[in-house]
Amino acid sequence: MKTSDLILQTATKLILFLIVLFSVYIFFAGHYTPGGGFVGGLLTSGAILLLLLAFDMKTVQTILPFNYLYMVALGLLFAIGTGAGALLFNTPFLTHAFGDIHVPVLGELHLHTATLFDLGVYLVVVGVTMSIIQTIGGDE
Amino acid sequence: MIQTVVYIALICVAVAMITLLYRVIKGPTLPDRIVALDALGVNIVAMVALVCIALDTNAFLEVILLFGILAFIGTVAFSKYLEKGVIIENDRNS
């Protein structure tokens, strides 16, 4: 029987962006309030999971043409890169640096290399979760 | 004053959750249980909000939105399993 998922698909198109925005907020708010790369990554994969529920594997693979295993590798590279970057400045491994940097459009920003490490955590969490879901969900 | 009101509200929500739990255990069909679990999620959201007021903190406000999203995704996944037998289709047009 062919069923119509019009309500689910329309609701997904609206809610998806709210979830992604919330996950990005949680990712960036991790330094001062509860949150961080892990919860943000899980919430982003939750958004992609909602897309998978409303549509199907093939459509989502067309919308987001990522290889999630590469995403895991990229996240690990980010994590090890921020750790190894400290070695260039004659400091121990995983020493983080921070400072107030003037960015042309945004103005004065307080930036910290721990955010890049957290970005690595984020990418690994999204990649691992989505490859687990894709491996179990795809019945080929 | 506000503490007393919050505690009374917490007890009311707890009673509602116990009655919902009765529906989860007793519920004759699977959809009954799913609706009861969805409502339990909403009640947990209410409880977190009330605990936030009782502890006088705003550290748990993200949890509220998170629980709402997770309850929604879980309910959608369960409903799709009931309707189609699969949760994630491979190609819906074939």
Coordinates of C-alpha atoms in Angstrom, one line a residue:
Chain A
M1 CA 0.0 0.0 0.0
K2 CA 1.4 3.4 -1.0
T3 CA 1.1 5.9 1.9
S4 CA 1.5 9.6 1.9
D5 CA 3.8 11.2 4.4
L6 CA 3.0 14.8 3.5
I7 CA 2.5 16.1 7.1
L8 CA 5.7 14.3 8.3
Q9 CA 7.7 15.6 5.4
T10 CA 6.5 19.2 5.7
A11 CA 7.0 19.2 9.5
T12 CA 10.5 17.8 9.0
K13 CA 11.4 20.5 6.6
L14 CA 10.6 23.1 9.3
I15 CA 11.9 21.3 12.4
L16 CA 15.2 20.2 10.8
F17 CA 16.6 23.7 10.7
L18 CA 15.6 24.3 14.3
I19 CA 17.4 21.2 15.4
V20 CA 20.5 22.0 13.4
L21 CA 20.6 25.5 14.7
F22 CA 20.2 24.2 18.3
S23 CA 23.0 21.8 17.8
V24 CA 25.3 24.5 16.5
Y25 CA 24.3 26.7 19.4
I26 CA 25.1 23.8 21.9
F27 CA 28.4 23.2 20.1
F28 CA 29.6 26.8 20.4
A29 CA 28.1 27.4 23.9
G30 CA 30.1 24.5 25.3
H31 CA 32.8 26.7 26.7
Y32 CA 30.7 28.7 29.1
T33 CA 27.5 26.7 29.6
P34 CA 26.5 23.0 29.4
G35 CA 27.0 21.5 26.0
G36 CA 30.0 20.9 23.7
G37 CA 31.0 18.8 20.8
F38 CA 29.5 15.5 22.0
V39 CA 25.9 16.7 22.6
G40 CA 26.1 18.9 19.5
G41 CA 27.2 16.0 17.3
L42 CA 24.5 13.7 18.7
L43 CA 21.9 16.4 18.0
T44 CA 23.1 17.0 14.5
S45 CA 22.9 13.2 13.8
G46 CA 19.5 13.3 15.3
A47 CA 18.5 15.9 12.7
I48 CA 19.9 13.7 9.9
L49 CA 18.0 10.8 11.4
L50 CA 14.8 12.8 11.2
L51 CA 15.5 13.4 7.6
L52 CA 16.1 9.7 7.1
L53 CA 12.8 8.9 8.8
A54 CA 10.8 11.3 6.7
F55 CA 12.5 10.5 3.4
D56 CA 14.7 7.5 2.4
M57 CA 18.3 6.5 2.3
K58 CA 18.8 7.4 -1.3
T59 CA 17.3 10.9 -1.1
V60 CA 19.3 11.7 2.0
Q61 CA 22.5 10.5 0.4
T62 CA 21.8 12.8 -2.5
I63 CA 21.1 15.8 -0.2
L64 CA 24.1 15.2 2.0
P65 CA 26.7 13.4 -0.1
F66 CA 29.1 12.7 2.8
N67 CA 31.2 9.6 3.3
Y68 CA 30.8 9.4 7.1
L69 CA 34.0 7.3 7.5
Y70 CA 36.0 10.2 6.0
M71 CA 34.2 12.4 8.5
V72 CA 35.5 10.3 11.4
A73 CA 39.0 10.5 9.9
L74 CA 38.8 14.3 9.5
G75 CA 37.6 14.7 13.0
L76 CA 40.5 12.6 14.4
L77 CA 42.9 14.7 12.2
F78 CA 41.5 17.9 13.7
A79 CA 42.0 16.6 17.3
I80 CA 45.5 15.3 16.7
G81 CA 46.3 18.5 14.6
T82 CA 45.4 20.9 17.5
G83 CA 47.5 18.6 19.8
A84 CA 50.5 18.5 17.5
G85 CA 50.3 22.2 16.7
A86 CA 51.4 22.9 20.2
L87 CA 54.7 21.1 19.5
L88 CA 55.6 23.7 16.9
F89 CA 55.7 26.4 19.7
N90 CA 57.9 24.4 22.0
T91 CA 55.1 23.6 24.4
P92 CA 53.9 20.1 25.6
F93 CA 51.5 18.1 23.4
L94 CA 47.8 19.3 23.7
T95 CA 48.7 22.7 25.1
H96 CA 46.0 25.1 24.0
A97 CA 46.4 28.7 23.1
F98 CA 43.9 31.5 23.3
G99 CA 43.7 35.2 22.8
D100 CA 41.7 38.2 21.6
I101 CA 42.0 38.4 17.9
H102 CA 40.7 41.1 15.6
V103 CA 38.6 39.5 12.8
P104 CA 37.8 41.9 9.9
V105 CA 34.0 41.6 9.8
L106 CA 33.2 40.3 13.3
G107 CA 35.5 42.5 15.3
E108 CA 37.2 41.6 18.5
L109 CA 36.8 37.9 19.3
H110 CA 38.1 35.7 22.1
L111 CA 39.3 32.6 20.3
H112 CA 40.6 29.4 21.8
T113 CA 42.1 26.4 20.0
A114 CA 40.1 24.1 22.3
T115 CA 37.2 24.9 19.9
L116 CA 39.1 23.2 17.1
F117 CA 39.6 20.1 19.3
D118 CA 35.9 20.2 20.0
L119 CA 35.2 20.4 16.3
G120 CA 37.1 17.2 15.9
V121 CA 34.9 15.6 18.6
Y122 CA 31.8 16.9 16.8
L123 CA 32.9 15.4 13.5
V124 CA 33.8 12.0 15.0
V125 CA 30.5 11.8 16.9
V126 CA 28.4 12.7 13.8
G127 CA 30.4 10.3 11.6
V128 CA 30.3 7.4 14.0
T129 CA 26.6 7.8 14.7
M130 CA 25.6 8.1 11.1
S131 CA 27.7 5.2 9.9
I132 CA 26.2 3.0 12.6
I133 CA 22.7 4.1 11.5
Q134 CA 23.4 3.7 7.8
T135 CA 25.0 0.2 8.3
I136 CA 22.1 -1.1 10.3
G137 CA 19.3 0.8 8.4
G138 CA 20.4 -0.1 4.9
D139 CA 19.1 -3.5 4.1
E140 CA 21.4 -4.2 1.2
Chain B
M1 CA 5.9 30.8 48.5
I2 CA 7.1 30.0 45.0
Q3 CA 8.9 26.9 46.5
T4 CA 5.7 25.5 47.9
V5 CA 3.8 26.1 44.6
V6 CA 6.7 24.4 42.7
Y7 CA 6.6 21.4 45.0
I8 CA 2.9 21.0 44.7
A9 CA 3.2 21.2 40.9
L10 CA 6.0 18.6 41.0
I11 CA 3.8 16.2 42.9
C12 CA 0.9 16.7 40.4
V13 CA 3.3 16.0 37.5
A14 CA 4.5 12.9 39.3
V15 CA 1.0 11.6 39.8
A16 CA 0.3 12.2 36.1
M17 CA 3.4 10.2 35.3
I18 CA 2.4 7.3 37.5
T19 CA -1.0 7.1 35.7
L20 CA 0.8 7.3 32.4
L21 CA 3.0 4.5 33.5
Y22 CA -0.1 2.5 34.3
R23 CA -1.1 3.0 30.6
V24 CA 2.4 1.9 29.4
I25 CA 2.2 -1.3 31.4
K26 CA -1.5 -2.1 30.9
G27 CA -2.1 -0.6 27.5
P28 CA -3.8 -3.3 25.4
T29 CA -2.2 -2.3 22.1
L30 CA 1.2 -1.0 21.0
P31 CA 0.0 2.4 19.9
D32 CA -1.5 3.0 23.4
R33 CA 2.0 2.4 24.9
I34 CA 3.6 4.7 22.3
V35 CA 1.3 7.6 23.0
A36 CA 1.8 7.1 26.7
L37 CA 5.6 7.1 26.3
D38 CA 5.3 10.3 24.3
A39 CA 3.2 12.0 27.0
L40 CA 5.7 10.7 29.6
G41 CA 8.4 12.6 27.7
V42 CA 6.4 15.8 27.8
N43 CA 5.9 15.3 31.5
I44 CA 9.6 14.8 32.0
V45 CA 10.1 18.2 30.2
A46 CA 7.7 19.8 32.7
M47 CA 9.5 18.1 35.6
V48 CA 12.9 19.4 34.4
A49 CA 11.5 22.9 34.1
L50 CA 10.0 22.8 37.6
V51 CA 13.3 21.4 39.1
C52 CA 15.0 24.3 37.4
I53 CA 12.8 26.7 39.3
A54 CA 13.2 24.8 42.5
L55 CA 17.0 24.8 42.3
D56 CA 17.0 28.4 41.1
T57 CA 19.3 27.7 38.1
N58 CA 19.1 27.9 34.4
A59 CA 21.7 25.2 33.7
F60 CA 19.1 22.7 32.6
L61 CA 17.2 24.8 30.1
E62 CA 18.9 23.1 27.1
V63 CA 17.8 19.7 28.5
I64 CA 14.2 20.8 28.0
L65 CA 14.6 21.5 24.2
L66 CA 16.7 18.3 23.9
F67 CA 14.1 16.1 25.5
G68 CA 11.4 17.6 23.3
I69 CA 13.4 16.8 20.2
L70 CA 14.3 13.3 21.3
A71 CA 10.7 12.5 22.3
F72 CA 9.5 13.7 18.9
I73 CA 12.1 11.7 16.9
G74 CA 11.5 8.6 19.0
T75 CA 7.7 8.8 18.5
V76 CA 8.1 9.3 14.8
A77 CA 10.4 6.3 14.5
F78 CA 8.0 4.1 16.5
S79 CA 5.0 5.2 14.4
K80 CA 6.9 4.6 11.2
Y81 CA 7.8 1.1 12.3
L82 CA 4.1 0.4 13.1
E83 CA 2.9 1.7 9.8
K84 CA 5.5 0.4 7.4
G85 CA 7.4 -2.3 9.2
V86 CA 10.7 -0.5 8.5
I87 CA 12.1 2.5 10.2
I88 CA 14.5 3.7 7.4
E89 CA 13.5 2.9 3.8
N90 CA 16.1 2.4 1.2
D91 CA 14.1 3.9 -1.7
R92 CA 10.6 5.0 -1.2
N93 CA 9.7 5.4 -4.8
S94 CA 10.5 1.8 -5.9

